[in-house]
mmCIF file of N, CA and C in Angstrom:
data_model
loop_
_atom_site.group_PDB
_atom_site.id
_atom_site.type_symbol
_atom_site.label_atom_id
_atom_site.label_comp_id
_atom_site.label_asym_id
_atom_site.label_seq_id
_atom_site.Cartn_x
_atom_site.Cartn_y
_atom_site.Cartn_z
ATOM 1 N N GLN A 1 -9.175 17.200 15.664
ATOM 2 C CA GLN A 1 -8.559 16.627 14.476
ATOM 3 C C GLN A 1 -7.970 17.746 13.624
ATOM 4 N N VAL A 2 -6.722 17.527 13.219
ATOM 5 C CA VAL A 2 -6.043 18.529 12.412
ATOM 6 C C VAL A 2 -6.522 18.455 10.968
ATOM 7 N N GLN A 3 -6.822 19.606 10.408
ATOM 8 C CA GLN A 3 -7.139 19.698 8.981
ATOM 9 C C GLN A 3 -6.209 20.709 8.338
ATOM 10 N N LEU A 4 -5.715 20.338 7.172
ATOM 11 C CA LEU A 4 -4.793 21.190 6.427
ATOM 12 C C LEU A 4 -5.355 21.358 5.022
ATOM 13 N N VAL A 5 -5.506 22.591 4.588
ATOM 14 C CA VAL A 5 -6.074 22.867 3.275
ATOM 15 C C VAL A 5 -5.098 23.715 2.468
ATOM 16 N N GLU A 6 -4.572 23.101 1.419
ATOM 17 C CA GLU A 6 -3.619 23.780 0.552
ATOM 18 C C GLU A 6 -4.328 24.495 -0.593
ATOM 19 N N SER A 7 -3.694 25.541 -1.077
ATOM 20 C CA SER A 7 -4.187 26.261 -2.257
ATOM 21 C C SER A 7 -3.008 26.934 -2.937
ATOM 22 N N GLY A 8 -3.258 27.415 -4.149
ATOM 23 C CA GLY A 8 -2.227 28.165 -4.854
ATOM 24 C C GLY A 8 -1.528 27.415 -5.959
ATOM 25 N N GLY A 9 -1.835 26.141 -6.094
ATOM 26 C CA GLY A 9 -1.216 25.386 -7.176
ATOM 27 C C GLY A 9 -1.752 25.830 -8.523
ATOM 28 N N GLY A 10 -1.116 25.328 -9.567
ATOM 29 C CA GLY A 10 -1.531 25.687 -10.912
ATOM 30 C C GLY A 10 -0.406 25.434 -11.883
ATOM 31 N N SER A 11 -0.486 26.104 -13.016
ATOM 32 C CA SER A 11 0.523 25.933 -14.053
ATOM 33 C C SER A 11 1.464 27.120 -14.082
ATOM 34 N N ALA A 12 2.698 26.850 -14.417
ATOM 35 C CA ALA A 12 3.696 27.909 -14.538
ATOM 36 C C ALA A 12 4.685 27.523 -15.626
ATOM 37 N N GLN A 13 5.353 28.521 -16.134
ATOM 38 C CA GLN A 13 6.436 28.285 -17.086
ATOM 39 C C GLN A 13 7.732 28.092 -16.316
ATOM 40 N N ALA A 14 8.642 27.373 -16.908
ATOM 41 C CA ALA A 14 9.970 27.229 -16.314
ATOM 42 C C ALA A 14 10.561 28.614 -16.058
ATOM 43 N N GLY A 15 11.134 28.773 -14.878
ATOM 44 C CA GLY A 15 11.671 30.062 -14.482
ATOM 45 C C GLY A 15 10.672 30.939 -13.755
ATOM 46 N N GLY A 16 9.424 30.523 -13.743
ATOM 47 C CA GLY A 16 8.377 31.309 -13.105
ATOM 48 C C GLY A 16 8.283 31.033 -11.613
ATOM 49 N N SER A 17 7.254 31.609 -11.012
ATOM 50 C CA SER A 17 7.065 31.509 -9.572
ATOM 51 C C SER A 17 5.618 31.181 -9.236
ATOM 52 N N LEU A 18 5.444 30.514 -8.129
ATOM 53 C CA LEU A 18 4.126 30.262 -7.549
ATOM 54 C C LEU A 18 4.274 30.316 -6.038
ATOM 55 N N THR A 19 3.187 30.701 -5.378
ATOM 56 C CA THR A 19 3.164 30.669 -3.926
ATOM 57 C C THR A 19 2.001 29.800 -3.466
ATOM 58 N N LEU A 20 2.310 28.801 -2.673
ATOM 59 C CA LEU A 20 1.300 27.918 -2.110
ATOM 60 C C LEU A 20 0.970 28.378 -0.696
ATOM 61 N N SER A 21 -0.273 28.159 -0.315
ATOM 62 C CA SER A 21 -0.728 28.478 1.032
ATOM 63 C C SER A 21 -1.353 27.243 1.651
ATOM 64 N N CYS A 22 -1.296 27.169 2.958
ATOM 65 C CA CYS A 22 -1.926 26.071 3.688
ATOM 66 C C CYS A 22 -2.516 26.629 4.968
ATOM 67 N N VAL A 23 -3.825 26.484 5.094
ATOM 68 C CA VAL A 23 -4.508 26.923 6.307
ATOM 69 C C VAL A 23 -4.755 25.717 7.192
ATOM 70 N N ALA A 24 -4.356 25.828 8.435
ATOM 71 C CA ALA A 24 -4.498 24.731 9.383
ATOM 72 C C ALA A 24 -5.627 25.013 10.367
ATOM 73 N N SER A 25 -6.301 23.954 10.777
ATOM 74 C CA SER A 25 -7.304 24.058 11.822
ATOM 75 C C SER A 25 -7.206 22.833 12.714
ATOM 76 N N GLY A 26 -7.737 22.939 13.930
ATOM 77 C CA GLY A 26 -7.688 21.815 14.852
ATOM 78 C C GLY A 26 -6.326 21.602 15.475
ATOM 79 N N ILE A 27 -5.486 22.601 15.420
ATOM 80 C CA ILE A 27 -4.121 22.488 15.928
ATOM 81 C C ILE A 27 -3.751 23.812 16.594
ATOM 82 N N ASN A 28 -2.942 23.728 17.639
ATOM 83 C CA ASN A 28 -2.404 24.939 18.246
ATOM 84 C C ASN A 28 -1.240 25.382 17.360
ATOM 85 N N PHE A 29 -1.596 26.059 16.292
ATOM 86 C CA PHE A 29 -0.688 26.289 15.165
ATOM 87 C C PHE A 29 0.625 26.920 15.602
ATOM 88 N N SER A 30 0.553 27.898 16.459
ATOM 89 C CA SER A 30 1.750 28.669 16.801
ATOM 90 C C SER A 30 2.764 27.866 17.611
ATOM 91 N N ARG A 31 2.416 26.652 17.998
ATOM 92 C CA ARG A 31 3.326 25.829 18.793
ATOM 93 C C ARG A 31 3.969 24.709 17.991
ATOM 94 N N HIS A 32 3.619 24.606 16.712
ATOM 95 C CA HIS A 32 4.057 23.442 15.952
ATOM 96 C C HIS A 32 4.908 23.797 14.741
ATOM 97 N N CYS A 33 5.882 22.937 14.509
ATOM 98 C CA CYS A 33 6.619 22.968 13.269
ATOM 99 C C CYS A 33 5.664 22.637 12.124
ATOM 100 N N MET A 34 5.866 23.252 10.974
ATOM 101 C CA MET A 34 5.062 22.959 9.783
ATOM 102 C C MET A 34 5.990 22.630 8.624
ATOM 103 N N GLY A 35 5.436 21.936 7.645
ATOM 104 C CA GLY A 35 6.292 21.551 6.529
ATOM 105 C C GLY A 35 5.546 21.421 5.222
ATOM 106 N N TRP A 36 6.322 21.329 4.157
ATOM 107 C CA TRP A 36 5.800 21.093 2.814
ATOM 108 C C TRP A 36 6.497 19.871 2.223
ATOM 109 N N PHE A 37 5.698 19.039 1.578
ATOM 110 C CA PHE A 37 6.182 17.862 0.872
ATOM 111 C C PHE A 37 5.657 17.920 -0.560
ATOM 112 N N ARG A 38 6.193 17.062 -1.391
ATOM 113 C CA ARG A 38 5.617 16.891 -2.730
ATOM 114 C C ARG A 38 5.779 15.442 -3.142
ATOM 115 N N GLN A 39 4.936 15.067 -4.091
ATOM 116 C CA GLN A 39 5.037 13.725 -4.657
ATOM 117 C C GLN A 39 4.668 13.790 -6.122
ATOM 118 N N ALA A 40 5.587 13.359 -6.953
ATOM 119 C CA ALA A 40 5.347 13.268 -8.390
ATOM 120 C C ALA A 40 4.908 11.843 -8.717
ATOM 121 N N PRO A 41 4.192 11.672 -9.813
ATOM 122 C CA PRO A 41 3.740 10.326 -10.193
ATOM 123 C C PRO A 41 4.909 9.357 -10.295
ATOM 124 N N GLY A 42 4.777 8.222 -9.643
ATOM 125 C CA GLY A 42 5.806 7.206 -9.709
ATOM 126 C C GLY A 42 7.003 7.457 -8.824
ATOM 127 N N LYS A 43 6.943 8.526 -8.030
ATOM 128 C CA LYS A 43 8.078 8.853 -7.165
ATOM 129 C C LYS A 43 7.636 8.859 -5.707
ATOM 130 N N GLU A 44 8.612 8.757 -4.828
ATOM 131 C CA GLU A 44 8.311 8.801 -3.398
ATOM 132 C C GLU A 44 8.021 10.233 -2.954
ATOM 133 N N ARG A 45 7.288 10.322 -1.872
ATOM 134 C CA ARG A 45 7.048 11.628 -1.274
ATOM 135 C C ARG A 45 8.359 12.230 -0.796
ATOM 136 N N GLU A 46 8.533 13.495 -1.055
ATOM 137 C CA GLU A 46 9.777 14.193 -0.734
ATOM 138 C C GLU A 46 9.500 15.370 0.199
ATOM 139 N N GLY A 47 10.191 15.415 1.299
ATOM 140 C CA GLY A 47 10.099 16.556 2.197
ATOM 141 C C GLY A 47 10.892 17.718 1.641
ATOM 142 N N LEU A 48 10.285 18.888 1.508
ATOM 143 C CA LEU A 48 10.915 20.015 0.844
ATOM 144 C C LEU A 48 11.413 21.085 1.806
ATOM 145 N N ALA A 49 10.575 21.433 2.763
ATOM 146 C CA ALA A 49 10.902 22.568 3.615
ATOM 147 C C ALA A 49 10.138 22.466 4.927
ATOM 148 N N THR A 50 10.777 22.882 5.998
ATOM 149 C CA THR A 50 10.120 22.945 7.302
ATOM 150 C C THR A 50 10.443 24.274 7.972
ATOM 151 N N ILE A 51 9.544 24.665 8.869
ATOM 152 C CA ILE A 51 9.721 25.917 9.605
ATOM 153 C C ILE A 51 9.283 25.677 11.040
ATOM 154 N N ASP A 52 10.093 26.138 11.988
ATOM 155 C CA ASP A 52 9.713 25.909 13.377
ATOM 156 C C ASP A 52 8.626 26.883 13.805
ATOM 157 N N SER A 53 8.165 26.722 15.025
ATOM 158 C CA SER A 53 6.972 27.447 15.467
ATOM 159 C C SER A 53 7.146 28.963 15.483
ATOM 160 N N THR A 54 8.376 29.424 15.670
ATOM 161 C CA THR A 54 8.633 30.862 15.779
ATOM 162 C C THR A 54 9.224 31.458 14.512
ATOM 163 N N SER A 55 9.364 30.650 13.479
ATOM 164 C CA SER A 55 9.995 31.061 12.210
ATOM 165 C C SER A 55 11.488 31.355 12.367
ATOM 166 N N ARG A 56 12.055 30.912 13.460
ATOM 167 C CA ARG A 56 13.483 31.173 13.672
ATOM 168 C C ARG A 56 14.351 30.254 12.824
ATOM 169 N N ASN A 57 13.879 29.026 12.625
ATOM 170 C CA ASN A 57 14.663 28.041 11.882
ATOM 171 C C ASN A 57 13.856 27.475 10.725
ATOM 172 N N MET A 58 14.490 27.430 9.581
ATOM 173 C CA MET A 58 13.898 26.857 8.382
ATOM 174 C C MET A 58 14.907 25.912 7.754
ATOM 175 N N TYR A 59 14.410 24.831 7.214
ATOM 176 C CA TYR A 59 15.282 23.833 6.608
ATOM 177 C C TYR A 59 14.738 23.460 5.246
ATOM 178 N N PHE A 60 15.652 23.183 4.321
ATOM 179 C CA PHE A 60 15.242 22.915 2.945
ATOM 180 C C PHE A 60 15.959 21.689 2.404
ATOM 181 N N ALA A 61 15.241 20.964 1.557
ATOM 182 C CA ALA A 61 15.879 19.880 0.818
ATOM 183 C C ALA A 61 16.836 20.473 -0.207
ATOM 184 N N ASP A 62 17.873 19.739 -0.526
ATOM 185 C CA ASP A 62 18.851 20.231 -1.496
ATOM 186 C C ASP A 62 18.208 20.549 -2.847
ATOM 187 N N SER A 63 17.175 19.811 -3.189
ATOM 188 C CA SER A 63 16.542 19.977 -4.501
ATOM 189 C C SER A 63 15.868 21.341 -4.661
ATOM 190 N N VAL A 64 15.556 22.011 -3.554
ATOM 191 C CA VAL A 64 14.851 23.291 -3.649
ATOM 192 C C VAL A 64 15.585 24.435 -2.957
ATOM 193 N N LYS A 65 16.708 24.127 -2.331
ATOM 194 C CA LYS A 65 17.452 25.138 -1.589
ATOM 195 C C LYS A 65 17.870 26.265 -2.522
ATOM 196 N N GLY A 66 17.630 27.492 -2.096
ATOM 197 C CA GLY A 66 17.967 28.651 -2.905
ATOM 198 C C GLY A 66 16.878 29.074 -3.869
ATOM 199 N N ARG A 67 15.867 28.216 -4.064
ATOM 200 C CA ARG A 67 14.775 28.560 -4.982
ATOM 201 C C ARG A 67 13.440 28.691 -4.247
ATOM 202 N N PHE A 68 13.232 27.894 -3.235
ATOM 203 C CA PHE A 68 11.978 27.895 -2.478
ATOM 204 C C PHE A 68 12.212 28.533 -1.119
ATOM 205 N N ASN A 69 11.136 29.153 -0.613
ATOM 206 C CA ASN A 69 11.193 29.690 0.741
ATOM 207 C C ASN A 69 9.912 29.327 1.482
ATOM 208 N N ILE A 70 10.035 29.069 2.761
ATOM 209 C CA ILE A 70 8.876 28.737 3.589
ATOM 210 C C ILE A 70 8.687 29.837 4.612
ATOM 211 N N SER A 71 7.459 30.180 4.856
ATOM 212 C CA SER A 71 7.149 31.189 5.864
ATOM 213 C C SER A 71 5.804 30.847 6.497
ATOM 214 N N ARG A 72 5.483 31.532 7.572
ATOM 215 C CA ARG A 72 4.222 31.263 8.266
ATOM 216 C C ARG A 72 3.692 32.547 8.872
ATOM 217 N N ASP A 73 2.379 32.573 9.044
ATOM 218 C CA ASP A 73 1.716 33.672 9.736
ATOM 219 C C ASP A 73 0.888 33.045 10.851
ATOM 220 N N ASN A 74 1.397 33.125 12.063
ATOM 221 C CA ASN A 74 0.723 32.484 13.187
ATOM 222 C C ASN A 74 -0.591 33.170 13.547
ATOM 223 N N THR A 75 -0.810 34.385 13.059
ATOM 224 C CA THR A 75 -2.087 35.064 13.311
ATOM 225 C C THR A 75 -3.172 34.538 12.373
ATOM 226 N N LYS A 76 -2.748 33.883 11.306
ATOM 227 C CA LYS A 76 -3.709 33.366 10.324
ATOM 228 C C LYS A 76 -3.680 31.840 10.246
ATOM 229 N N ASP A 77 -2.890 31.191 11.105
ATOM 230 C CA ASP A 77 -2.752 29.728 11.078
ATOM 231 C C ASP A 77 -2.420 29.246 9.664
ATOM 232 N N THR A 78 -1.527 29.950 9.024
ATOM 233 C CA THR A 78 -1.210 29.681 7.616
ATOM 234 C C THR A 78 0.293 29.563 7.413
ATOM 235 N N VAL A 79 0.671 28.589 6.607
ATOM 236 C CA VAL A 79 2.056 28.416 6.199
ATOM 237 C C VAL A 79 2.123 28.541 4.675
ATOM 238 N N TYR A 80 3.213 29.120 4.202
ATOM 239 C CA TYR A 80 3.363 29.406 2.775
ATOM 240 C C TYR A 80 4.604 28.716 2.214
ATOM 241 N N LEU A 81 4.568 28.458 0.926
ATOM 242 C CA LEU A 81 5.745 27.987 0.214
ATOM 243 C C LEU A 81 5.890 28.858 -1.029
ATOM 244 N N GLN A 82 6.890 29.706 -1.015
ATOM 245 C CA GLN A 82 7.195 30.544 -2.162
ATOM 246 C C GLN A 82 8.163 29.779 -3.050
ATOM 247 N N MET A 83 7.750 29.542 -4.292
ATOM 248 C CA MET A 83 8.552 28.746 -5.213
ATOM 249 C C MET A 83 9.002 29.631 -6.368
ATOM 250 N N ASN A 84 10.294 29.791 -6.501
ATOM 251 C CA ASN A 84 10.877 30.620 -7.549
ATOM 252 C C ASN A 84 11.735 29.767 -8.483
ATOM 253 N N ASP A 85 12.007 30.320 -9.644
ATOM 254 C CA ASP A 85 12.845 29.636 -10.627
ATOM 255 C C ASP A 85 12.373 28.191 -10.824
ATOM 256 N N LEU A 86 11.098 28.046 -11.061
ATOM 257 C CA LEU A 86 10.514 26.707 -11.184
ATOM 258 C C LEU A 86 11.083 25.952 -12.373
ATOM 259 N N LYS A 87 11.180 24.640 -12.201
ATOM 260 C CA LYS A 87 11.698 23.753 -13.234
ATOM 261 C C LYS A 87 10.656 22.690 -13.535
ATOM 262 N N PRO A 88 10.703 22.116 -14.724
ATOM 263 C CA PRO A 88 9.727 21.053 -15.038
ATOM 264 C C PRO A 88 9.737 19.924 -14.009
ATOM 265 N N GLU A 89 10.895 19.633 -13.437
ATOM 266 C CA GLU A 89 10.974 18.568 -12.441
ATOM 267 C C GLU A 89 10.336 18.941 -11.105
ATOM 268 N N ASP A 90 9.898 20.187 -10.969
ATOM 269 C CA ASP A 90 9.136 20.581 -9.779
ATOM 270 C C ASP A 90 7.660 20.211 -9.902
ATOM 271 N N SER A 91 7.246 19.737 -11.059
ATOM 272 C CA SER A 91 5.855 19.338 -11.246
ATOM 273 C C SER A 91 5.523 18.174 -10.326
ATOM 274 N N ALA A 92 4.495 18.364 -9.512
ATOM 275 C CA ALA A 92 4.121 17.351 -8.520
ATOM 276 C C ALA A 92 2.880 17.836 -7.791
ATOM 277 N N LYS A 93 2.371 16.978 -6.933
ATOM 278 C CA LYS A 93 1.328 17.415 -6.007
ATOM 279 C C LYS A 93 2.036 17.812 -4.711
ATOM 280 N N TYR A 94 1.692 18.987 -4.217
ATOM 281 C CA TYR A 94 2.347 19.553 -3.046
ATOM 282 C C TYR A 94 1.428 19.468 -1.831
ATOM 283 N N TYR A 95 2.006 19.023 -0.728
ATOM 284 C CA TYR A 95 1.240 18.774 0.483
ATOM 285 C C TYR A 95 1.816 19.560 1.655
ATOM 286 N N CYS A 96 0.916 20.109 2.419
ATOM 287 C CA CYS A 96 1.262 20.725 3.685
ATOM 288 C C CYS A 96 1.251 19.623 4.754
ATOM 289 N N ALA A 97 2.090 19.765 5.779
ATOM 290 C CA ALA A 97 2.173 18.726 6.791
ATOM 291 C C ALA A 97 2.304 19.316 8.182
ATOM 292 N N ALA A 98 1.768 18.548 9.145
ATOM 293 C CA ALA A 98 1.834 18.955 10.547
ATOM 294 C C ALA A 98 1.857 17.702 11.411
ATOM 295 N N PHE A 99 1.986 17.928 12.715
ATOM 296 C CA PHE A 99 1.944 16.805 13.647
ATOM 297 C C PHE A 99 0.711 16.940 14.525
ATOM 298 N N ASP A 100 -0.143 15.942 14.432
ATOM 299 C CA ASP A 100 -1.362 15.914 15.231
ATOM 300 C C ASP A 100 -1.108 15.075 16.474
ATOM 301 N N VAL A 101 -1.044 15.738 17.620
ATOM 302 C CA VAL A 101 -0.707 15.021 18.851
ATOM 303 C C VAL A 101 -1.816 14.076 19.302
ATOM 304 N N THR A 102 -3.011 14.226 18.735
ATOM 305 C CA THR A 102 -4.132 13.391 19.160
ATOM 306 C C THR A 102 -4.228 12.097 18.354
ATOM 307 N N GLU A 103 -3.421 11.994 17.307
ATOM 308 C CA GLU A 103 -3.513 10.836 16.433
ATOM 309 C C GLU A 103 -2.296 9.919 16.589
ATOM 310 N N ALA A 104 -2.552 8.634 16.671
ATOM 311 C CA ALA A 104 -1.471 7.649 16.815
ATOM 312 C C ALA A 104 -1.100 7.083 15.457
ATOM 313 N N ARG A 105 -0.805 7.977 14.518
ATOM 314 C CA ARG A 105 -0.414 7.537 13.177
ATOM 315 C C ARG A 105 1.097 7.385 13.105
ATOM 316 N N ASP A 106 1.534 6.694 12.071
ATOM 317 C CA ASP A 106 2.970 6.621 11.807
ATOM 318 C C ASP A 106 3.507 8.033 11.597
ATOM 319 N N THR A 107 4.665 8.262 12.151
ATOM 320 C CA THR A 107 5.276 9.586 12.101
ATOM 321 C C THR A 107 6.548 9.523 11.272
ATOM 322 N N VAL A 108 6.742 10.540 10.469
ATOM 323 C CA VAL A 108 8.011 10.666 9.746
ATOM 324 C C VAL A 108 8.733 11.898 10.256
ATOM 325 N N ARG A 109 10.040 11.800 10.319
ATOM 326 C CA ARG A 109 10.850 12.931 10.758
ATOM 327 C C ARG A 109 11.683 13.389 9.571
ATOM 328 N N VAL A 110 11.458 14.641 9.195
ATOM 329 C CA VAL A 110 12.099 15.195 8.002
ATOM 330 C C VAL A 110 12.564 16.613 8.320
ATOM 331 N N LEU A 111 13.773 16.909 7.980
ATOM 332 C CA LEU A 111 14.293 18.282 8.106
ATOM 333 C C LEU A 111 13.981 18.859 9.496
ATOM 334 N N GLN A 112 14.347 18.107 10.507
ATOM 335 C CA GLN A 112 14.284 18.547 11.906
ATOM 336 C C GLN A 112 12.875 18.589 12.497
ATOM 337 N N CYS A 113 11.862 18.128 11.771
ATOM 338 C CA CYS A 113 10.495 18.174 12.283
ATOM 339 C C CYS A 113 9.826 16.819 12.099
ATOM 340 N N SER A 114 8.799 16.560 12.920
ATOM 341 C CA SER A 114 8.034 15.319 12.831
ATOM 342 C C SER A 114 6.651 15.610 12.286
ATOM 343 N N PHE A 115 6.149 14.686 11.449
ATOM 344 C CA PHE A 115 4.850 14.878 10.809
ATOM 345 C C PHE A 115 4.068 13.582 10.800
ATOM 346 N N ASN A 116 2.751 13.711 10.969
ATOM 347 C CA ASN A 116 1.884 12.538 10.817
ATOM 348 C C ASN A 116 0.569 12.883 10.138
ATOM 349 N N THR A 117 0.465 14.112 9.645
ATOM 350 C CA THR A 117 -0.780 14.543 9.016
ATOM 351 C C THR A 117 -0.453 15.394 7.795
ATOM 352 N N TRP A 118 -1.159 15.090 6.712
ATOM 353 C CA TRP A 118 -0.964 15.830 5.463
ATOM 354 C C TRP A 118 -2.320 16.307 4.941
ATOM 355 N N GLY A 119 -2.282 17.398 4.189
ATOM 356 C CA GLY A 119 -3.489 17.864 3.529
ATOM 357 C C GLY A 119 -3.788 17.055 2.278
ATOM 358 N N GLN A 120 -4.771 17.503 1.535
ATOM 359 C CA GLN A 120 -5.173 16.805 0.309
ATOM 360 C C GLN A 120 -4.259 17.137 -0.867
ATOM 361 N N GLY A 121 -3.517 18.210 -0.743
ATOM 362 C CA GLY A 121 -2.544 18.553 -1.770
ATOM 363 C C GLY A 121 -3.066 19.524 -2.809
ATOM 364 N N THR A 122 -2.132 20.171 -3.478
ATOM 365 C CA THR A 122 -2.443 21.062 -4.585
ATOM 366 C C THR A 122 -1.447 20.786 -5.697
ATOM 367 N N LEU A 123 -1.945 20.729 -6.912
ATOM 368 C CA LEU A 123 -1.132 20.285 -8.039
ATOM 369 C C LEU A 123 -0.365 21.449 -8.656
ATOM 370 N N VAL A 124 0.899 21.218 -8.908
ATOM 371 C CA VAL A 124 1.759 22.196 -9.579
ATOM 372 C C VAL A 124 2.305 21.567 -10.855
ATOM 373 N N THR A 125 2.135 22.260 -11.957
ATOM 374 C CA THR A 125 2.644 21.790 -13.247
ATOM 375 C C THR A 125 3.532 22.876 -13.839
ATOM 376 N N VAL A 126 4.753 22.500 -14.175
ATOM 377 C CA VAL A 126 5.708 23.457 -14.730
ATOM 378 C C VAL A 126 6.052 23.032 -16.150
ATOM 379 N N ALA A 127 5.783 23.916 -17.082
ATOM 380 C CA ALA A 127 6.060 23.642 -18.494
ATOM 381 C C ALA A 127 7.442 24.177 -18.870
ATOM 382 N N SER A 128 8.094 23.443 -19.757
ATOM 383 C CA SER A 128 9.445 23.857 -20.183
ATOM 384 C C SER A 128 9.387 24.902 -21.284
#
């Protein structure tokens, strides 16, 4: 069973930066695309960024393109989301995502990758 544990959330001022981390277990990490999503209260979950297994290809939602970066360390089974130039509208709960091949859950395809498993999330609050 895949487990994803996010960390690094917190409060920031507009224009500031935060880096989120997600440690994965129960998955052959180096073979899978990974992604980050967020969901603000009253809004739908939004796919933000994905990275393929070799870090060769990364894709970003228009809302974060040029401000956020995704990276991974396959030696640590960890994926990161570097968030720069934060805006109040970036306030949300941020989730790491992966595809668990052992689970027959509904799958979503976002930014060139498929996902069916999310972590518990980490909260990001950006003050103006």
